[in-house]
Tab-separated table of C-alpha atoms and ligand atoms in Angstrom:
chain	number	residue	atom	x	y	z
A	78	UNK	CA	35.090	72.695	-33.731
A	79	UNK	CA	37.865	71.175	-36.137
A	80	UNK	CA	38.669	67.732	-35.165
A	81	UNK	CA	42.262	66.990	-33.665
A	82	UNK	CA	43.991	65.421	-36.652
A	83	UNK	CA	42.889	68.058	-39.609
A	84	UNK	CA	44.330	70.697	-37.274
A	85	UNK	CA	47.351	68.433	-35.864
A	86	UNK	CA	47.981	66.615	-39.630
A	87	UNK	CA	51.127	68.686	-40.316
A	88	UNK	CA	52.545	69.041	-36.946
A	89	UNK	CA	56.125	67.112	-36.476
A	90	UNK	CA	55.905	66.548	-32.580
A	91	UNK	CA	53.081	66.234	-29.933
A	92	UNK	CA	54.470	65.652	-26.436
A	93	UNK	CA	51.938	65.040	-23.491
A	94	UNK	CA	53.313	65.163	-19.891
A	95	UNK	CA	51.746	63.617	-17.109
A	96	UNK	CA	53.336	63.930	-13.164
A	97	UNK	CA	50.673	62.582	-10.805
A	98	UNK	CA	53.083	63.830	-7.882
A	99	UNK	CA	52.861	67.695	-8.982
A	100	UNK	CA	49.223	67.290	-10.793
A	101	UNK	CA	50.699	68.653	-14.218
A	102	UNK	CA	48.905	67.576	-16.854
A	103	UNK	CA	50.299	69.485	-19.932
A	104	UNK	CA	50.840	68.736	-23.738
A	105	UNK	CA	54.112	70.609	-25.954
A	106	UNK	CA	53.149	70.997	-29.384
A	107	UNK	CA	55.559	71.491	-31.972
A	108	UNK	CA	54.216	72.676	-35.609
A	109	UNK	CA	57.990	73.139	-37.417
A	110	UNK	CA	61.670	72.799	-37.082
A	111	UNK	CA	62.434	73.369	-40.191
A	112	UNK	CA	63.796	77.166	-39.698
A	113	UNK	CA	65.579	75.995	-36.074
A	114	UNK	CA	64.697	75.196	-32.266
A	115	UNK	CA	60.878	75.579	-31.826
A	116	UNK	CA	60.121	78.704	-29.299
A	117	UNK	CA	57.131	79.440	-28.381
A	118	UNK	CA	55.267	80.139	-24.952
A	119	UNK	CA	53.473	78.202	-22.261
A	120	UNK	CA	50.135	78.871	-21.327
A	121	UNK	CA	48.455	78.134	-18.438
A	122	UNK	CA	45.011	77.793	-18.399
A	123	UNK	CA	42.097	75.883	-16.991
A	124	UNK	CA	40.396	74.297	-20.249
A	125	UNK	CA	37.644	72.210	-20.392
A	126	UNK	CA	38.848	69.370	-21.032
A	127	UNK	CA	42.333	67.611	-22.731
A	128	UNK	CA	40.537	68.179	-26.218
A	129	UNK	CA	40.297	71.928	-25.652
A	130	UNK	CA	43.694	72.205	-24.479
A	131	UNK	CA	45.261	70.163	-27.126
A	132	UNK	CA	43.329	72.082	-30.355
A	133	UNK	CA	44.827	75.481	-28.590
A	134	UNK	CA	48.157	74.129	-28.215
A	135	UNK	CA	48.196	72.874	-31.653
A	136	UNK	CA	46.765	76.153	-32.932
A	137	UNK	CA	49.332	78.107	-31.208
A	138	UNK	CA	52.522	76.396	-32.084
A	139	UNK	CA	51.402	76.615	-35.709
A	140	UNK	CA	51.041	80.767	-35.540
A	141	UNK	CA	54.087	80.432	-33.539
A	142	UNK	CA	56.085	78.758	-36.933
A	143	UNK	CA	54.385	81.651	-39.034
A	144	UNK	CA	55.358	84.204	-36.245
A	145	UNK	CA	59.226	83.472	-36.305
A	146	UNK	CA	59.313	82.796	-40.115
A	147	UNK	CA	57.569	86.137	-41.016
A	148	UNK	CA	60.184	87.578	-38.691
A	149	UNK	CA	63.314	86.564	-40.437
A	150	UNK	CA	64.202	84.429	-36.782
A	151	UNK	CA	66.074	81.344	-37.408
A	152	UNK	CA	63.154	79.521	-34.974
A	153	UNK	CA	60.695	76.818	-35.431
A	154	UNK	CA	57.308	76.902	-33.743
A	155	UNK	CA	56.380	75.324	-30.573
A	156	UNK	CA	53.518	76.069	-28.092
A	157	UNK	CA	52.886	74.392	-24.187
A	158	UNK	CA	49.652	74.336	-22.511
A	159	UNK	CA	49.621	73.668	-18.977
A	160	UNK	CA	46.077	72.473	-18.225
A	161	UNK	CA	44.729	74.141	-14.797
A	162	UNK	CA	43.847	77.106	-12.649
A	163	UNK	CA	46.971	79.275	-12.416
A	164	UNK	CA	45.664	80.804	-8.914
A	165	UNK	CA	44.743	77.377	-7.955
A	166	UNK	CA	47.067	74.800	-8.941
A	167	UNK	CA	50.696	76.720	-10.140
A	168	UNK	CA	53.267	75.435	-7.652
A	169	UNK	CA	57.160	75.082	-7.845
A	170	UNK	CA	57.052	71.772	-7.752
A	171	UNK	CA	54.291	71.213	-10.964
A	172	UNK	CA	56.454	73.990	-12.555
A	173	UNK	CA	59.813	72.043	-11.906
A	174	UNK	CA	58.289	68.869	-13.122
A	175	UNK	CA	57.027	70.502	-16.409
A	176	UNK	CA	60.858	72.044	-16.632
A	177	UNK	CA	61.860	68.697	-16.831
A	178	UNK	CA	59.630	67.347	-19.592
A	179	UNK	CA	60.922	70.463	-21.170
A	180	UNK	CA	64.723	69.552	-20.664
A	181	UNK	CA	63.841	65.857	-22.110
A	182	UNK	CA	62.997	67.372	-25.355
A	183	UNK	CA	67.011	68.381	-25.516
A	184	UNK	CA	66.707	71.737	-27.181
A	185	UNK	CA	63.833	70.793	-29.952
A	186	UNK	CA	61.302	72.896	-27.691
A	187	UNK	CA	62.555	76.301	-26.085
A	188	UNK	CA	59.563	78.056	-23.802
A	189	UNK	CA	59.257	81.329	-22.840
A	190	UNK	CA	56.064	83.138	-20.819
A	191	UNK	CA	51.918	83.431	-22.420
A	192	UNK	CA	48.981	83.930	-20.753
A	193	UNK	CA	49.180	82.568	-17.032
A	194	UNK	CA	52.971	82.192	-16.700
A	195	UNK	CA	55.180	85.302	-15.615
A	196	UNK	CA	59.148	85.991	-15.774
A	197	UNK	CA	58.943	84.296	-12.082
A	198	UNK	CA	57.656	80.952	-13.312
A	199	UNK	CA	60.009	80.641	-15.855
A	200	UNK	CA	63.133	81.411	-13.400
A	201	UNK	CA	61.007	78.093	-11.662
A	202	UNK	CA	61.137	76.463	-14.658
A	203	UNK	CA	65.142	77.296	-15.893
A	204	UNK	CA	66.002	75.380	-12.441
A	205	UNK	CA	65.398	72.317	-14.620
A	206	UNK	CA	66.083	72.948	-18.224
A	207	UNK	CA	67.937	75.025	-20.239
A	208	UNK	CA	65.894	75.232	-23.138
A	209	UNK	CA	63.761	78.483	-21.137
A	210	UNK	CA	63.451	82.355	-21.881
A	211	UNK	CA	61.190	85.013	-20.437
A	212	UNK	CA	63.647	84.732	-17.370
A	213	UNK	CA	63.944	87.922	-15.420
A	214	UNK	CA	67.274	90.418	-16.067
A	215	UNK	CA	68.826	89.468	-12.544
A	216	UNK	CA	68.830	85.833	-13.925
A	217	UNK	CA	69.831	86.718	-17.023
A	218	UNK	CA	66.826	87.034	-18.934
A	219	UNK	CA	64.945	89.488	-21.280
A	220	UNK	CA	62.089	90.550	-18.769
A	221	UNK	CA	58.801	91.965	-19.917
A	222	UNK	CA	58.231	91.642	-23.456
A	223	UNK	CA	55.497	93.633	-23.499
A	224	UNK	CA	57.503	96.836	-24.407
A	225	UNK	CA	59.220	95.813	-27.259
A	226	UNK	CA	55.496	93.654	-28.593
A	227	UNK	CA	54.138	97.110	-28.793
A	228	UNK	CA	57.130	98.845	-29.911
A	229	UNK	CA	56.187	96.669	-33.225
A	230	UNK	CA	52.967	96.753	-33.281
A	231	UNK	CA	53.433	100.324	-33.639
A	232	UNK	CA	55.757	99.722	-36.514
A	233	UNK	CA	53.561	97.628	-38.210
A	234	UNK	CA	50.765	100.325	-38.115
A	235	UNK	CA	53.607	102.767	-39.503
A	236	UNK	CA	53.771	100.569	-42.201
A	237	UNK	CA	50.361	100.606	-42.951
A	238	UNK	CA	49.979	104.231	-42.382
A	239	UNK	CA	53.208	103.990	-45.010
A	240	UNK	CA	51.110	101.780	-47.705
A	241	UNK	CA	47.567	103.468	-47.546
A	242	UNK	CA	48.579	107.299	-47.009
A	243	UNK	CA	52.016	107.660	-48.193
A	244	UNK	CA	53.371	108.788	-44.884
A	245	UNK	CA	54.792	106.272	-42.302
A	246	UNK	CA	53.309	108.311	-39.463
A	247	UNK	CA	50.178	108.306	-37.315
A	248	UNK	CA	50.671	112.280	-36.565
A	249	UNK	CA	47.093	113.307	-36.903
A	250	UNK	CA	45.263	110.457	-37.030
A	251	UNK	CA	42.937	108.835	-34.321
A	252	UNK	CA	43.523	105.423	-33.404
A	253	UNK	CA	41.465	103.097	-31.007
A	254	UNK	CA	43.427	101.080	-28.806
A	255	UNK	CA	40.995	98.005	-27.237
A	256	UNK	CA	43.063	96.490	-23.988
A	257	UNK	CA	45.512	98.423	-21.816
A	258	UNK	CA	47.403	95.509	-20.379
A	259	UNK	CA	51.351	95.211	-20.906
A	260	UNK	CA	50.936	95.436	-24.856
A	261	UNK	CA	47.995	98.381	-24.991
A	262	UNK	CA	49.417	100.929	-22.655
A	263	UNK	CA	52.883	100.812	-23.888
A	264	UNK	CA	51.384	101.156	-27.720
A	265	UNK	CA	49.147	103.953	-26.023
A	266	UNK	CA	52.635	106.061	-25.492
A	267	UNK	CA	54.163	105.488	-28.299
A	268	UNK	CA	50.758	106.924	-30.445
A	269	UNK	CA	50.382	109.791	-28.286
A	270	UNK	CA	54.315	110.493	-28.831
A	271	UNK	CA	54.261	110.283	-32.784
A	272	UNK	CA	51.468	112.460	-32.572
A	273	UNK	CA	47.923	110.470	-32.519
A	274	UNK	CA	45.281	110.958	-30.727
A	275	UNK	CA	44.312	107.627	-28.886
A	276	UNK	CA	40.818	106.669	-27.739
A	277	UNK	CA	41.329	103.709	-25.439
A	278	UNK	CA	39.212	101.113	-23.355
A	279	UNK	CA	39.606	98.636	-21.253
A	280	UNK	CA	36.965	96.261	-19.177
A	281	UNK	CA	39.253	96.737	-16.356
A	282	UNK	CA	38.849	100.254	-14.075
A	283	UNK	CA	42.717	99.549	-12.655
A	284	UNK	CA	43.868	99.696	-16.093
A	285	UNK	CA	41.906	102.390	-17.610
A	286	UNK	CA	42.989	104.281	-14.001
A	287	UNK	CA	46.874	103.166	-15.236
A	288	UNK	CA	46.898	105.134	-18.483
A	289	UNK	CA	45.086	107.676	-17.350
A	290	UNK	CA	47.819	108.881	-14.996
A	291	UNK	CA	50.164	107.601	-17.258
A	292	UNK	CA	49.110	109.726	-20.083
A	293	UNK	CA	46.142	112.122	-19.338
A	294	UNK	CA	45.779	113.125	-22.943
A	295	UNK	CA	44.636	109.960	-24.184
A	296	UNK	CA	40.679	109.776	-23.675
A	297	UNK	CA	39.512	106.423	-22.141
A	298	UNK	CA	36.437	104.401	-22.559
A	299	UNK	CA	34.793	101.885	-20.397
A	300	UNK	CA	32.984	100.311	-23.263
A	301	UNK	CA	35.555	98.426	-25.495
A	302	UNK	CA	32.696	97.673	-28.033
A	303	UNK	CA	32.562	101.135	-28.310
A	304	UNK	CA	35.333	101.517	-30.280
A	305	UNK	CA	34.527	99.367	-32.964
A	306	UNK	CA	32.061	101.857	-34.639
A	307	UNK	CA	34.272	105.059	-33.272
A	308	UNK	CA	35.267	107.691	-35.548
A	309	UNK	CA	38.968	106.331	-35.512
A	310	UNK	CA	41.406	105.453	-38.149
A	311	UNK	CA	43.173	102.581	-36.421
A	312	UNK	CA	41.534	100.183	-34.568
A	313	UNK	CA	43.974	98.372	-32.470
A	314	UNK	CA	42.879	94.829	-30.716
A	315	UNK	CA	45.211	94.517	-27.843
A	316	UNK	CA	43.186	92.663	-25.423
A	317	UNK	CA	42.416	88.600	-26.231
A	318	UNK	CA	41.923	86.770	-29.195
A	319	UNK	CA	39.011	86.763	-31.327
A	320	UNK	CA	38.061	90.229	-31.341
A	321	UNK	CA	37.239	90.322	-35.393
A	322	UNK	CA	34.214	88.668	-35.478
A	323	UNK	CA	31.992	88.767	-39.151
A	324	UNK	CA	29.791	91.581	-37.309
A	325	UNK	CA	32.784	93.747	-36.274
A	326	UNK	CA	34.347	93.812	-39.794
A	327	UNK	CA	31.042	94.783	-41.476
A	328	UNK	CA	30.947	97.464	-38.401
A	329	UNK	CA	34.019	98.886	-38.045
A	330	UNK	CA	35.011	102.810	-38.839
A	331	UNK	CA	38.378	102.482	-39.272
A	332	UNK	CA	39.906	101.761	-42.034
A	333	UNK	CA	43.130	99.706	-40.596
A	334	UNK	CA	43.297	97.394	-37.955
A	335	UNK	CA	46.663	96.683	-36.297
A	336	UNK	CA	47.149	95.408	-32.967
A	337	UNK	CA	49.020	93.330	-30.349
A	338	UNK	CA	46.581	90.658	-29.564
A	339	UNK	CA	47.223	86.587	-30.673
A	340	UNK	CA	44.670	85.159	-32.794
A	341	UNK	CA	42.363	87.887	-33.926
A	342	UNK	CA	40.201	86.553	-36.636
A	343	UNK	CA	37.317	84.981	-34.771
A	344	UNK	CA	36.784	82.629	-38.257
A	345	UNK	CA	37.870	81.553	-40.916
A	346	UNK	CA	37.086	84.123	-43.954
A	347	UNK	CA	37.040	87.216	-41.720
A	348	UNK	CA	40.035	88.526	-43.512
A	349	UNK	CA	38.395	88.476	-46.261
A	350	UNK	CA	35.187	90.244	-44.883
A	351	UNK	CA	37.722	92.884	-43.735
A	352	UNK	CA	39.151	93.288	-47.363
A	353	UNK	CA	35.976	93.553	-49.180
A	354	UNK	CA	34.881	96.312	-46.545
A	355	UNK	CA	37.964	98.284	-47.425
A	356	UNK	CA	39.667	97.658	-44.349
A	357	UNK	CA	43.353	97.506	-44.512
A	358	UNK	CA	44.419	94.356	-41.684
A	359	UNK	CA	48.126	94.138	-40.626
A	360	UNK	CA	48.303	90.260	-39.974
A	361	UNK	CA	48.946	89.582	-35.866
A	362	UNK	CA	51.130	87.583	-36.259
A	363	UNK	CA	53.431	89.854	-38.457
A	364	UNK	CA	53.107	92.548	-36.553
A	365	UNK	CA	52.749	91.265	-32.639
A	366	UNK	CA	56.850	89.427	-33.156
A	367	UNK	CA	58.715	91.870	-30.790
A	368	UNK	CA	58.401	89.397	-27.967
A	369	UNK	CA	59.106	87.077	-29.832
A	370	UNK	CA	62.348	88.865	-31.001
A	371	UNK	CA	63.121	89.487	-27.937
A	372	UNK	CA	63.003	85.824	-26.433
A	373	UNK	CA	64.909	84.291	-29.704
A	374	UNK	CA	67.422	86.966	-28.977
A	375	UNK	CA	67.403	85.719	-25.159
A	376	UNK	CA	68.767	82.558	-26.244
A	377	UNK	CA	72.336	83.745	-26.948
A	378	UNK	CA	72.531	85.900	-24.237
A	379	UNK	CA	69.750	88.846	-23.979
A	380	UNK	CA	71.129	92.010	-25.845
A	381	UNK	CA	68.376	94.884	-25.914
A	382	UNK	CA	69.746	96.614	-28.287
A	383	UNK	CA	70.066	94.075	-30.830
A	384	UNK	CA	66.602	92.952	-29.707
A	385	UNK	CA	64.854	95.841	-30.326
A	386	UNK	CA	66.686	96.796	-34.035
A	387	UNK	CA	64.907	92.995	-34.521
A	388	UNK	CA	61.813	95.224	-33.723
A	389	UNK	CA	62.470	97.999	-35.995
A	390	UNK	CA	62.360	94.962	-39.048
A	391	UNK	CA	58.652	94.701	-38.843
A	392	UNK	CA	57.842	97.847	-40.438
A	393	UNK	CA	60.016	96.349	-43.752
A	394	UNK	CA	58.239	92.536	-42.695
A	395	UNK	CA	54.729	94.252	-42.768
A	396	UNK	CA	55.041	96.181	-46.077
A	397	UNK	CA	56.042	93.240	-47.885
A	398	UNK	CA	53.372	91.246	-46.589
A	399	UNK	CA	50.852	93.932	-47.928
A	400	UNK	CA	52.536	94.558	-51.000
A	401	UNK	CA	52.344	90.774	-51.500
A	402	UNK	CA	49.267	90.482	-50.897
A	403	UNK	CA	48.257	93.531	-53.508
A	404	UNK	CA	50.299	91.650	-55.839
A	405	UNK	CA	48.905	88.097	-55.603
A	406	UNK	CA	45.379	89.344	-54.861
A	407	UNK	CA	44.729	87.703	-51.855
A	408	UNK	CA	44.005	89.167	-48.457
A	409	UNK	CA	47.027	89.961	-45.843
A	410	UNK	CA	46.339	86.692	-43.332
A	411	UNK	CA	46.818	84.212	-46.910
A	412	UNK	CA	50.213	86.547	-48.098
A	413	UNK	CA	51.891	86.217	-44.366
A	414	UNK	CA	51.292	82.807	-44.381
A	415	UNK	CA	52.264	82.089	-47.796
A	416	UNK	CA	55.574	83.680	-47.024
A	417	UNK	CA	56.280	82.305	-43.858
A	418	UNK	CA	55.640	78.816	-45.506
A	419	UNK	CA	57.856	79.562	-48.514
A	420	UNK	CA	60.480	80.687	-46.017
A	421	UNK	CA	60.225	77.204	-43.945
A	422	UNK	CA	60.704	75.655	-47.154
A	423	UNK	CA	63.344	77.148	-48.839
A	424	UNK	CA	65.555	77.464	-45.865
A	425	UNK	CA	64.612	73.433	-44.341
A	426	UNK	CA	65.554	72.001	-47.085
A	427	UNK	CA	69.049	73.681	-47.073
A	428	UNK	CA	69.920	70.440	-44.730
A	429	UNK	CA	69.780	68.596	-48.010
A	430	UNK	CA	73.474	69.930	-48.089
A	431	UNK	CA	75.592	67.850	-45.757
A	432	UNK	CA	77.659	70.124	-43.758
A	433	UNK	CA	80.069	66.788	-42.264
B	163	NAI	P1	47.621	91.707	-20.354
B	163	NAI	O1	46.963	90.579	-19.644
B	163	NAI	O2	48.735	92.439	-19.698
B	163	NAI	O3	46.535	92.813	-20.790
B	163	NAI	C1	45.331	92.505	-21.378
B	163	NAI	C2	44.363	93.650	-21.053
B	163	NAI	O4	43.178	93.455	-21.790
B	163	NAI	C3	43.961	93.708	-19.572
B	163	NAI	O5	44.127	95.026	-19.076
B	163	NAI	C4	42.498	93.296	-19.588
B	163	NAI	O6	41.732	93.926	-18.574
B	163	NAI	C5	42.073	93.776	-20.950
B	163	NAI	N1	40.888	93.146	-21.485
B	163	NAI	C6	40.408	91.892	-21.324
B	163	NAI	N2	39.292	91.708	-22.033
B	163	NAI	C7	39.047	92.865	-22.682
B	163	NAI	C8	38.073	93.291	-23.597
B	163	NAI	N3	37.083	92.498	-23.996
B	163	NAI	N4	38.162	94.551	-24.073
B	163	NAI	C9	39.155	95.382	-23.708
B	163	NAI	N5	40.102	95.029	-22.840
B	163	NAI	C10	40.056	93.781	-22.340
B	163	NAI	O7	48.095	91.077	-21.746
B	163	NAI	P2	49.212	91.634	-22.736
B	163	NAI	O8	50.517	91.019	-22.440
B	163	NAI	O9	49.081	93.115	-22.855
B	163	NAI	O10	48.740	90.943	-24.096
B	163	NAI	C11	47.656	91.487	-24.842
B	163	NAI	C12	47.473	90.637	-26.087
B	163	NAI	O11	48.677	90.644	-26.850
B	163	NAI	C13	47.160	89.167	-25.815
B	163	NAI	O12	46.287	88.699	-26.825
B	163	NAI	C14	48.509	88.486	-25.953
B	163	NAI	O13	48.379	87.123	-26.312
B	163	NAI	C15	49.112	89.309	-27.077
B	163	NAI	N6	50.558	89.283	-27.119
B	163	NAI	C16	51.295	89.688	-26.049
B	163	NAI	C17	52.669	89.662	-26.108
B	163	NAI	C18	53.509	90.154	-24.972
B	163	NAI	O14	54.729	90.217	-25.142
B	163	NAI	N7	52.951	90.511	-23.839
B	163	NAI	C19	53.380	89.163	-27.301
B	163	NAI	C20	52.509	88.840	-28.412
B	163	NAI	C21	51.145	88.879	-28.292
């Protein structure tokens, strides 16, 4: 495991809130400013111990930065962990008093929902701060971002249908979808409606039982592993992270991988596994934005509209990462994030010019 200050060297802002009354224990990391507020999710989760939970929310808030910059958003990066059970220990008052530690930071962190918090919590959350979105439409929020997450994802894999055969469709091609949750099934429709076929799996029966009424034509696995040596041309993680391990890129049948889920290179040097097996990889963070659009969009009053032309940008954001990548010979992961960092730069240091 990295230790704490390689990975946390280069962050501006590490907040760690304590409220013995509620229980929270919870830390707010914030990578960058330098584009604008930092947004970013909170996640609630019962980690091992304050270590665990402080590498994640470092690790997040930093893919977060990328995320917004390789968007075009005018966003920093910011990440919360809340450290517990969500079943067990999620409670207004906990959620109130991490609301609060959010209000403190006076705009510098904005939140919005991740794995473990829903629209609800955050309507919990807005009671104390201002600085929250992921709210639900009757409060004035942006609801579920899964739609508009796979609604680019799907864009991005346009784009690489676009870059490797000339045609920014999927009609005719087989893609394998791993994880049917709010991301997958959407993405699912969307395939089967440009004219895909989709193979799709999930570990979960209720989900797999979902899509299958949802759309009978896509066939469905129970064996996500399967899907990694199918006879696909897309293989889509949309489930957790890690799912690119060394062993999966030297396995895998497709020849693209594009999907919705955070975090999908297990290690370091995967990408470049993936690249020397002739596998084209849209970056995750490029390509899994749209809720992320859609919460930065939140913040000035939700249009979806607007939001979801935000979407549409990540087919342009995903060829230039590739064609950057072709053009400074390094794999698609090193382009995106050489990009997103030139973009923090050159835009931060615009506040050398005093506006009075
Ligand atoms: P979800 O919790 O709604 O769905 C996840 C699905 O994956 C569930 O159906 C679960 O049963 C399934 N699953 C779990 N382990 C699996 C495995 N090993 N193989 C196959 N399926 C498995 O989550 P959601 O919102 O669909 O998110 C999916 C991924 O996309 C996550 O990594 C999330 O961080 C990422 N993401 C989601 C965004 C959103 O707006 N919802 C935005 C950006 C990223």
């Amino acid at each position: 495991m990295p230790s704490v200050f390689t990975v946390g060297a280069q962050h501006e802002q590490v907040v760690f809130c304590v409220d013995a009354a509620s229980g929270l224990r919870a830390i707010i990391a914030i990578y960058s400013t330098a584009l604008g507020p930092a947004l970013g999710g909170t996640r609630f989760h019962p980690y091992v111990d304050e270590d665990a939970a402080l590498l994640d929310a470092l690790a997040l808030s930093r893919a977060m930065a990328y995320k917004a910059a390789c968007a075009g958003l005018d966003f920093g990066g910011g990440k919360a962990v809340i450290i517990g059970d969500p079943s067990r220990d999620k409670s207004e008052l906990l959620l109130r008093a991490y609301g609060r530690f959010v209000a403190s930071l006076g705009g510098r962190y904005i939140t919005a929902c991740d794995v473990g918090t829903y629209v609800e919590d955050m309507d919990v959350v807005a009671r104390e701060s201002r600085w929250v979105t992921g709210r639900s439409p009757a409060q004035g929020g942006s609801g579920d971002s899964g739609v508009l997450t796979a609604y680019g994802v799907f864009e991005g894999m346009r784009a690489c249908a676009e870059y490797l055969w000339g045609t920014p469709s999927l009609v005719g091609r087989r893609v394998a979808v791993a994880g049917l949750g709010k991301v997958g099934r959407r993405l699912v429709g969307r395939l089967l409606a440009d004219g895909a076929a989709v193979v799709a799996a999930d570990v979960d029966q209720a989900a797999l039982d979902r899509v299958h009424a949802q759309y009978p034509d896509a066939e469905l696995r129970t064996d996500p592993d399967a899907l990694i040596t199918a006879d696909v041309d897309v293989y889509s993680p949309c489930a957790l992270g890690g799912a690119l391990t060394a062993e999966v890129a030297s396995a895998l049948y497709a020849r693209v991988v594009c999907g919705g889920a955070n975090n999908q290179l297990a290690d370091a040097g995967v990408d470049e596994r993936l690249a020397a097996a002739g596998v084209l990889y849209a970056p995750d963070f490029v390509v899994n934005a749209g809720g992320l659009i859609q919460v930065a969009d939140e913040v000035e009053g939700y249009s979806h509209e607007r939001a979801q032309a935000g979407v549409s940008r990540i087919f342009a954001s995903t060829l230039d990462v590739l064609g950057h990548a072709e053009q400074a010979g390094v794999t698609s992961t090193v382009a995106a994030t050489q990009l997103a960092e030139r973009r923090m730069t050159g835009i931060g240091q615009l506040r050398r010019i005093l506006i009075p």
